[in-house]
Tab-separated table of C-alpha atoms and ligand atoms in Angstrom:
chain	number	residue	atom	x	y	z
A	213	UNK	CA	12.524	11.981	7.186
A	214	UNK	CA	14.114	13.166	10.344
A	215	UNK	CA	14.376	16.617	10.346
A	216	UNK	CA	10.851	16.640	8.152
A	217	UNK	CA	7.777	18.350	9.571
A	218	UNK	CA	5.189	15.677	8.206
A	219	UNK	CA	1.304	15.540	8.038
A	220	UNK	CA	-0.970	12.442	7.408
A	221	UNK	CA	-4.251	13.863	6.208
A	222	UNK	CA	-6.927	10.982	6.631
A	223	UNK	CA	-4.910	8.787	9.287
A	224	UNK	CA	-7.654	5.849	9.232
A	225	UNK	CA	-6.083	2.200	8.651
A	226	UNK	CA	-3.300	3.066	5.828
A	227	UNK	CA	-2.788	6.164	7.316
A	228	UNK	CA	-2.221	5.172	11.080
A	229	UNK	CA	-0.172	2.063	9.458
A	230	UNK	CA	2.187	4.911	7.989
A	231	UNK	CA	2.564	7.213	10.953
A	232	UNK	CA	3.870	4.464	13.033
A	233	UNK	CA	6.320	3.336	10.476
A	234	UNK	CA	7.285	6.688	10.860
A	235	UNK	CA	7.326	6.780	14.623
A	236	UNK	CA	9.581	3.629	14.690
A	237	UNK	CA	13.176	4.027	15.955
A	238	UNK	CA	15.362	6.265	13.955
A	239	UNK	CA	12.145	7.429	12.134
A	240	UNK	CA	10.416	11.190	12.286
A	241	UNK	CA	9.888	12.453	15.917
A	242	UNK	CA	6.486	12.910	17.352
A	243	UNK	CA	6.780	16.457	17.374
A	244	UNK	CA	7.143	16.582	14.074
A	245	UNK	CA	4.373	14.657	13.010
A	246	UNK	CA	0.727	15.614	12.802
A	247	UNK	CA	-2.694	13.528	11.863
A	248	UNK	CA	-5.651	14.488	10.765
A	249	UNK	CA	-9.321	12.593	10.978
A	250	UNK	CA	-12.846	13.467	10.384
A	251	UNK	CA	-14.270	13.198	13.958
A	252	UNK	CA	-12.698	14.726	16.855
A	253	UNK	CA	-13.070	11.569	19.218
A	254	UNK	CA	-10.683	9.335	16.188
A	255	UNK	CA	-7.731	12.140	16.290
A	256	UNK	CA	-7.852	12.438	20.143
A	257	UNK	CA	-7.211	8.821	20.149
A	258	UNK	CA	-4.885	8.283	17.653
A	259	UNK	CA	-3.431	11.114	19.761
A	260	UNK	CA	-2.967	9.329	22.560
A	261	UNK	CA	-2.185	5.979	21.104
A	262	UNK	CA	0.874	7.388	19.277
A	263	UNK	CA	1.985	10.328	21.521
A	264	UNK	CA	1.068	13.513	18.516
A	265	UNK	CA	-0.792	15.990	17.443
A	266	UNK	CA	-4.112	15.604	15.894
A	267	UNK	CA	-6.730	17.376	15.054
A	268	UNK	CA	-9.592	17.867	12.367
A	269	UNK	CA	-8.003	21.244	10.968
A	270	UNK	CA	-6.637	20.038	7.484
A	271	UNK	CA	-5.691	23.524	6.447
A	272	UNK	CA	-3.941	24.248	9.593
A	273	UNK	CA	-2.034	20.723	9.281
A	274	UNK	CA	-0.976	21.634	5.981
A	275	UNK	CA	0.053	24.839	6.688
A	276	UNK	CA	2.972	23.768	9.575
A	277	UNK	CA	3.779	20.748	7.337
A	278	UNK	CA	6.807	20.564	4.719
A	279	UNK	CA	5.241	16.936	3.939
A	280	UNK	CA	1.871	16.095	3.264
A	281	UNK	CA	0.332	12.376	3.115
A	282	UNK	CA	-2.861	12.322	1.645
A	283	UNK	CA	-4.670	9.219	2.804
A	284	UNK	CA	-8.279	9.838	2.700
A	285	UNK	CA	-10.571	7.672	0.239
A	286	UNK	CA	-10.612	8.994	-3.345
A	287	UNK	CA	-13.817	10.533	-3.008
A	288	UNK	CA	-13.210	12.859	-0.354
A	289	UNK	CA	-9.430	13.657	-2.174
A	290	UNK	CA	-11.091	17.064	-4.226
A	291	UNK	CA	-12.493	18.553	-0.801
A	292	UNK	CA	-9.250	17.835	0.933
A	293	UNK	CA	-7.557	19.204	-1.911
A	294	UNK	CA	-9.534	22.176	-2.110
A	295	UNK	CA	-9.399	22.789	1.696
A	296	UNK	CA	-5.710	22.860	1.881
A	297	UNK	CA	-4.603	24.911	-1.612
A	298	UNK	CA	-4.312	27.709	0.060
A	299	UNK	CA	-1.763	26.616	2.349
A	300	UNK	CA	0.575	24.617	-0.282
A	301	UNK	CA	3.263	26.554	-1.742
A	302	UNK	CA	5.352	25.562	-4.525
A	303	UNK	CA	7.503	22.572	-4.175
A	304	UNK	CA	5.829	21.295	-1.326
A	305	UNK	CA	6.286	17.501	-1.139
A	306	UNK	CA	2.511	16.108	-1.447
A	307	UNK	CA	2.231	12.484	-1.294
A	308	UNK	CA	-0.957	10.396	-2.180
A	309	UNK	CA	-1.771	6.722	-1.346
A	310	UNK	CA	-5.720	7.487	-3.076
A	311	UNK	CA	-6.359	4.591	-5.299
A	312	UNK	CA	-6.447	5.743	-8.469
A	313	UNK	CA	-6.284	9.632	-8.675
A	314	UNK	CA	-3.709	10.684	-11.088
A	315	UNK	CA	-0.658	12.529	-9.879
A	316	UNK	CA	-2.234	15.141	-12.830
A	317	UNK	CA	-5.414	15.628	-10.706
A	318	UNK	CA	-3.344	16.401	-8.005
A	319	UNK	CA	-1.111	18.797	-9.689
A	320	UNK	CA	-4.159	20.763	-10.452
A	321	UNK	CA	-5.203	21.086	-7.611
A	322	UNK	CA	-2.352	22.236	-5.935
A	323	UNK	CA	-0.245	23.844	-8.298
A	324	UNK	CA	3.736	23.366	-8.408
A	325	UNK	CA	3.459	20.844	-6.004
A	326	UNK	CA	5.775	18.049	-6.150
A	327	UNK	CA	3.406	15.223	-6.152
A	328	UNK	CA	4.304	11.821	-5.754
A	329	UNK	CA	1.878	8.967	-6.430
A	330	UNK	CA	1.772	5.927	-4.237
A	331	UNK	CA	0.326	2.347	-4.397
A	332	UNK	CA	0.819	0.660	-1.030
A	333	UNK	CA	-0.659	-2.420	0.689
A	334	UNK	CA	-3.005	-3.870	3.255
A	335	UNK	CA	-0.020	-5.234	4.703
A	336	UNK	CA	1.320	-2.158	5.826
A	337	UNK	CA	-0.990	-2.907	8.473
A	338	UNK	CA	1.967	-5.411	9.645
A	339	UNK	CA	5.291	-3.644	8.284
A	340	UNK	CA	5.448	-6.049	5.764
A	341	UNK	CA	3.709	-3.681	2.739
A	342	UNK	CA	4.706	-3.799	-0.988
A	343	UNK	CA	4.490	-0.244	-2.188
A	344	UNK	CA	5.384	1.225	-5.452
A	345	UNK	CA	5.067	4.723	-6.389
A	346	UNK	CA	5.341	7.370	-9.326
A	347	UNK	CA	6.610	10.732	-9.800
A	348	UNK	CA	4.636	13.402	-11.225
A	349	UNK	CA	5.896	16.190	-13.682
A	350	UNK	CA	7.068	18.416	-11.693
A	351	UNK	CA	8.063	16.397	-8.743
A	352	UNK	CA	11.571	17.124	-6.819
A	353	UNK	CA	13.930	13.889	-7.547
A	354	UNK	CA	15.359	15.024	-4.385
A	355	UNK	CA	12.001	14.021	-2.699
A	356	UNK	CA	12.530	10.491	-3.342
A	357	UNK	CA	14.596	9.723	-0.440
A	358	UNK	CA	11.563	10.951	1.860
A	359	UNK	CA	9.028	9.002	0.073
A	360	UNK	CA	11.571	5.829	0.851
A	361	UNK	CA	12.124	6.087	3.864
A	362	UNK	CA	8.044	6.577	4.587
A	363	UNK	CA	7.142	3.494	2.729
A	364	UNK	CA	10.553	1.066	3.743
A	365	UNK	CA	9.347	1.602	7.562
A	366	UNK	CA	6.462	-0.750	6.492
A	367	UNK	CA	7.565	-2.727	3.673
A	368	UNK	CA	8.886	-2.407	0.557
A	369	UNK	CA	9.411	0.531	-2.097
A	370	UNK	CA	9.433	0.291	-5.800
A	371	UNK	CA	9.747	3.030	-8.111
A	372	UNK	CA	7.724	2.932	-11.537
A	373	UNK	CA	6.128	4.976	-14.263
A	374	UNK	CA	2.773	6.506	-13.890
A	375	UNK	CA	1.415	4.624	-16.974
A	376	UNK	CA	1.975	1.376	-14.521
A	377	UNK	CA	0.328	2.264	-12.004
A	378	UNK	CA	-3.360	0.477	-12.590
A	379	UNK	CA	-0.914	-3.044	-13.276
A	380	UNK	CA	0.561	-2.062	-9.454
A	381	UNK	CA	-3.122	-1.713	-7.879
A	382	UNK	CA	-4.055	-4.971	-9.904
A	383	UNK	CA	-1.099	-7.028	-8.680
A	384	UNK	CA	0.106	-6.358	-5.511
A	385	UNK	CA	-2.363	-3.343	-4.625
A	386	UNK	CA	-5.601	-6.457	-4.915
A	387	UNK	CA	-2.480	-9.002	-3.682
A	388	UNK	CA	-3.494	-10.061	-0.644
A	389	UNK	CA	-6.829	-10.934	-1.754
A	390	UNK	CA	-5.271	-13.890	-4.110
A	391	UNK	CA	-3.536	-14.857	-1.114
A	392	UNK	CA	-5.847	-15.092	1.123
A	393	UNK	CA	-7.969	-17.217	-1.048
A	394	UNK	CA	-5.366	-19.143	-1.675
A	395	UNK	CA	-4.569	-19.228	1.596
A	396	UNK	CA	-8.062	-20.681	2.844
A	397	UNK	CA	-8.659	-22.898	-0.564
A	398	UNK	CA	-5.281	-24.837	0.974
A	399	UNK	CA	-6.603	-24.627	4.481
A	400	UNK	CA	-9.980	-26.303	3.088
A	401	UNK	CA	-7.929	-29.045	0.954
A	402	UNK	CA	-5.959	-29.998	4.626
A	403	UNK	CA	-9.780	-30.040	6.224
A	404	UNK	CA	-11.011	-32.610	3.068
A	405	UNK	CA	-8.319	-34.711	3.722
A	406	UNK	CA	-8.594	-35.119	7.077
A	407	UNK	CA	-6.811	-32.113	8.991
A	408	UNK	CA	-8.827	-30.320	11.752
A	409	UNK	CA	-9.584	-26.464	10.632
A	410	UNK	CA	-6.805	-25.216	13.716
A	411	UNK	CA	-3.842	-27.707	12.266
A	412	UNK	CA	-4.561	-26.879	8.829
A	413	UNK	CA	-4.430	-23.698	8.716
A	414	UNK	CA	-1.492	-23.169	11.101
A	415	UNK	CA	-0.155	-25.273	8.743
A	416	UNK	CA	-0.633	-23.422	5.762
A	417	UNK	CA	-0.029	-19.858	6.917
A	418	UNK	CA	3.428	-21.278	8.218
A	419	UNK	CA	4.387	-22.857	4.468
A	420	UNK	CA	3.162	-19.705	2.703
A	421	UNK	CA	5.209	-17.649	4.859
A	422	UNK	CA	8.079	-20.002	4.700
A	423	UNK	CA	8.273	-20.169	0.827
A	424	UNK	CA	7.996	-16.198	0.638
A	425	UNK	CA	10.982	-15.977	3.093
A	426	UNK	CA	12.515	-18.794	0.994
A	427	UNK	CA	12.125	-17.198	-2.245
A	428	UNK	CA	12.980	-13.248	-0.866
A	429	UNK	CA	16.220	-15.026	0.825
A	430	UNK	CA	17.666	-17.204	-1.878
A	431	UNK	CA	16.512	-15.123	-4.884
A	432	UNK	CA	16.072	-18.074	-6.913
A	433	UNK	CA	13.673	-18.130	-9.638
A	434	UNK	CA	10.025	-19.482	-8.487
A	435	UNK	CA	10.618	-22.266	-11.255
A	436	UNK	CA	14.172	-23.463	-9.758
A	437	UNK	CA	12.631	-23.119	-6.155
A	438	UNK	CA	9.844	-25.614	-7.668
A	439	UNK	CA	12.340	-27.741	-9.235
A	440	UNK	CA	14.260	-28.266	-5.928
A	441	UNK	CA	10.784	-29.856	-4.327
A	442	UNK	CA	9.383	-31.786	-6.926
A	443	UNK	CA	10.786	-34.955	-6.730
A	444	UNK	CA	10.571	-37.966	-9.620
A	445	UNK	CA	7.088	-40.011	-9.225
A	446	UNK	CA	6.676	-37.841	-6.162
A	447	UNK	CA	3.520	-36.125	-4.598
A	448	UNK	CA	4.846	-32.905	-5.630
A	449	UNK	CA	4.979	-33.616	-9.310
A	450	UNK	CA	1.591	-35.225	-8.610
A	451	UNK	CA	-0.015	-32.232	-7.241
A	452	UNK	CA	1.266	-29.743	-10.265
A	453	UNK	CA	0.258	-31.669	-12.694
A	454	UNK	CA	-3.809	-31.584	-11.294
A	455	UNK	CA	-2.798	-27.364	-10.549
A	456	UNK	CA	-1.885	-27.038	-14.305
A	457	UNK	CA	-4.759	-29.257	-15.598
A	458	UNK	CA	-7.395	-26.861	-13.840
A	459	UNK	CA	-5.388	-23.865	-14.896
A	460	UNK	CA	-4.241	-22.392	-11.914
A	461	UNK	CA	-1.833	-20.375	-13.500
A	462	UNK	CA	-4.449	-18.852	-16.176
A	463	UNK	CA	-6.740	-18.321	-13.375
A	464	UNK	CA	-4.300	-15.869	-12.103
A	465	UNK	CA	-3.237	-13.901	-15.185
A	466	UNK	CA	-6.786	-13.734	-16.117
A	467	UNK	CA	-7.815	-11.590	-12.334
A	468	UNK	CA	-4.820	-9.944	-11.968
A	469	UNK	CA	-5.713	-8.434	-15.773
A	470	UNK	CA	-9.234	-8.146	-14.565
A	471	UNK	CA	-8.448	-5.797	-11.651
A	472	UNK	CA	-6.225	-4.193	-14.004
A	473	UNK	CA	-8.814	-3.265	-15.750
A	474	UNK	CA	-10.925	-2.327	-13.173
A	475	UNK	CA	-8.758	0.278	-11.592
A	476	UNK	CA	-8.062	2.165	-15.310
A	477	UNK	CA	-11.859	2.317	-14.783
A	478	UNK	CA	-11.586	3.515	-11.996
A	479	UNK	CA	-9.153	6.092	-12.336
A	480	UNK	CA	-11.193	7.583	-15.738
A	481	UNK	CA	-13.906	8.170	-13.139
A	482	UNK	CA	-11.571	9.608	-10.820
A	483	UNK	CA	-10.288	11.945	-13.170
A	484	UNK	CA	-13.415	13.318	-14.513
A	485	UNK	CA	-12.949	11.454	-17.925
B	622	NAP	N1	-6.936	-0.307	2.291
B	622	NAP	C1	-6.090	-0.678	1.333
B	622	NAP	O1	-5.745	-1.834	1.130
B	622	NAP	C2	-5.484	0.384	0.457
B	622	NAP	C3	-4.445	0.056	-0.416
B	622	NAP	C4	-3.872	1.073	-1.185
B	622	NAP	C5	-4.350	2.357	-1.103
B	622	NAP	N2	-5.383	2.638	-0.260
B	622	NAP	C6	-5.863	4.018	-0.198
B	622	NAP	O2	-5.663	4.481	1.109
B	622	NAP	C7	-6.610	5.513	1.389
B	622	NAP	C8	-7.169	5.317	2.779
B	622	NAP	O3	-7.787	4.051	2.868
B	622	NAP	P1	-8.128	3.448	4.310
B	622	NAP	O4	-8.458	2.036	4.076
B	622	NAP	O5	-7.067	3.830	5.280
B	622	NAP	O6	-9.466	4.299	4.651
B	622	NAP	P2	-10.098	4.647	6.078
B	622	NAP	O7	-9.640	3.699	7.125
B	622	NAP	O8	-11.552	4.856	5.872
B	622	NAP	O9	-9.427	6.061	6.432
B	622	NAP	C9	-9.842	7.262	5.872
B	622	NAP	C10	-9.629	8.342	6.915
B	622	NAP	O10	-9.980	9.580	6.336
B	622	NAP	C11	-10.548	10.383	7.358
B	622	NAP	N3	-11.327	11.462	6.773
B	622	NAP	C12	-12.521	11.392	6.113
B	622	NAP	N4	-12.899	12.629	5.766
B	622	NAP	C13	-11.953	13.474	6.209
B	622	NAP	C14	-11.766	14.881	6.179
B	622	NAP	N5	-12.658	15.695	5.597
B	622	NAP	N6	-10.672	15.402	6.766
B	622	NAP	C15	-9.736	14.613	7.363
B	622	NAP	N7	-9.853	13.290	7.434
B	622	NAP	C16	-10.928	12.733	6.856
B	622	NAP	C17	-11.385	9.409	8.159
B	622	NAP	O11	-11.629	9.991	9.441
B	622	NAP	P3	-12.604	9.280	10.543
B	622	NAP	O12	-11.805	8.121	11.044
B	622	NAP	O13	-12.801	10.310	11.581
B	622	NAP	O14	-13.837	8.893	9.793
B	622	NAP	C18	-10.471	8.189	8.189
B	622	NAP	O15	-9.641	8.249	9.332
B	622	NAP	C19	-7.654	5.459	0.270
B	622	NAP	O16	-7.481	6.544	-0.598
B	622	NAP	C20	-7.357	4.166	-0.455
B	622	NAP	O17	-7.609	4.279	-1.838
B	622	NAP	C21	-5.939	1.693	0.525
């Protein structure tokens, strides 16, 4: 990522998110990173804020790029893509975080591109993102360790097939949304029994992020991790067996299938089908 001259096209939340992972020690140098916005007075800023170049000149970004980072909302992708054809050559490393456009769309568009296909996170926001991405047919495996080393200076990076991409946006693309609720469905349970709003959910947001670091650090299963504090008689035990009588666990199969769903949908539309 270095030595790589990279532009974000769309730099609003995701986008900014990405450039400074980027920016980050040991990551790409501001001179060789550019951004792109819609309105002048967002790139000056983000100019300032992060010490590089933007501007509102897509075509002209593209153009001095060997990278590009599409992160504008779906339905602006075609005009972007349009805008900057000219100015993609074959083999140029194009990299989408659009929800739902097909790395086939893309290809299209720009052709002999080596498109890569990305699903990242709202957590991003925090360098804690879980991102998973897809090559497209004629993508460079050589590209991969670029697309890495972009998404690992926020979070994580998995690698899958295309065809898995809609389960990706489901799961941990909607993610945070199941834990948030959860988050504030345990904040109101320490309320009802007696917690003040502050205590309980300092409380909560502490134990969610210390059984995440728990499970990412030991590795155990989920089940064995459960085992460990679920004590005979206990409250524990207690508690799971009133979570499994109001099918917590269905619950969650049954949304995570549901926005499944909802972004093949989505994609169709996307893609003109
Ligand atoms: N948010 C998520 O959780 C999430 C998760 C996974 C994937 N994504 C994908 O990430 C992408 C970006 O989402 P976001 O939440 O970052 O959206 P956002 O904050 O609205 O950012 C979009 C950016 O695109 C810029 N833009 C609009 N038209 C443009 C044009 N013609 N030329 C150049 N820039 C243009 C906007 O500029 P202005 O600021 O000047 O208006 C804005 O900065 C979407 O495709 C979304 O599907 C999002």
């Amino acid at each position: 990522m270095k030595d790589r001259r990279i532009a974000v096209l769309g730099a609003g939340n995701m986008g900014r998110a990405l450039l400074r992972g980027m920016l980050k020690a040991n990551g790409a140098k501001p001179a060789n990173v550019v951004a792109t916005t819609r309105s002048r007075e967002r790139a000056d800023a983000l100019a300032r804020e992060l010490g590089i170049d933007a501007h509102t000149d897509n075509l002209k970004a593209a153009a001095w790029a060997d990278v590009l980072v599409l992160a504008v909302k779906p339905q602006i992708l075609p005009q972007i893509l349009a805008e900057i054809r000219p100015a993609v050559p074959a083999g140029r490393l194009v990299i989408s975080i659009a929800a739902g456009v097909p790395t086939s769309v893309i290809e299209e568009a720009l052709p002999g591109a080596s498109v890569v296909r990305t699903m990242p996170n709202l957590p991003v926001l925090v360098d804690a993102g879980a991102t998973a991405y897809c090559f497209g047919a004629g993508a460079d495996p050589k590209d991969e360790a670029t697309v890495r080393a972009i998404f690992e200076a926020v979070g994580t990076a998995h690698k899958v097939d295309e065809y898995l991409m809609d389960a990706v946006t489901g799961l941990s693309g909607t993610g945070p949304m199941y834990v948030f609720q959860f988050i504030e469905g345990l904040s109101d349970a320490g309320v009802k029994v007696g917690l003040s709003r502050d205590v309980a959910n300092a409380l909560v947001l502490q134990t969610v992020l210390g059984a995440a670091k728990m499970a990412m650090q030991t590795r155990e299963h989920p089940a064995q991790l459960k085992d460990r504090v679920t004590s005979p008689g206990g409250t524990a035990i207690t508690a799971l067996h009133s979570m499994e009588r109001s099918g917590l666990r269905a619950t969650l199969i049954d949304a995570v299938e549901a926005a499944t769903k909802r972004s093949e949908e989505l994609g169709k539309k996307a893609s003109g089908k």
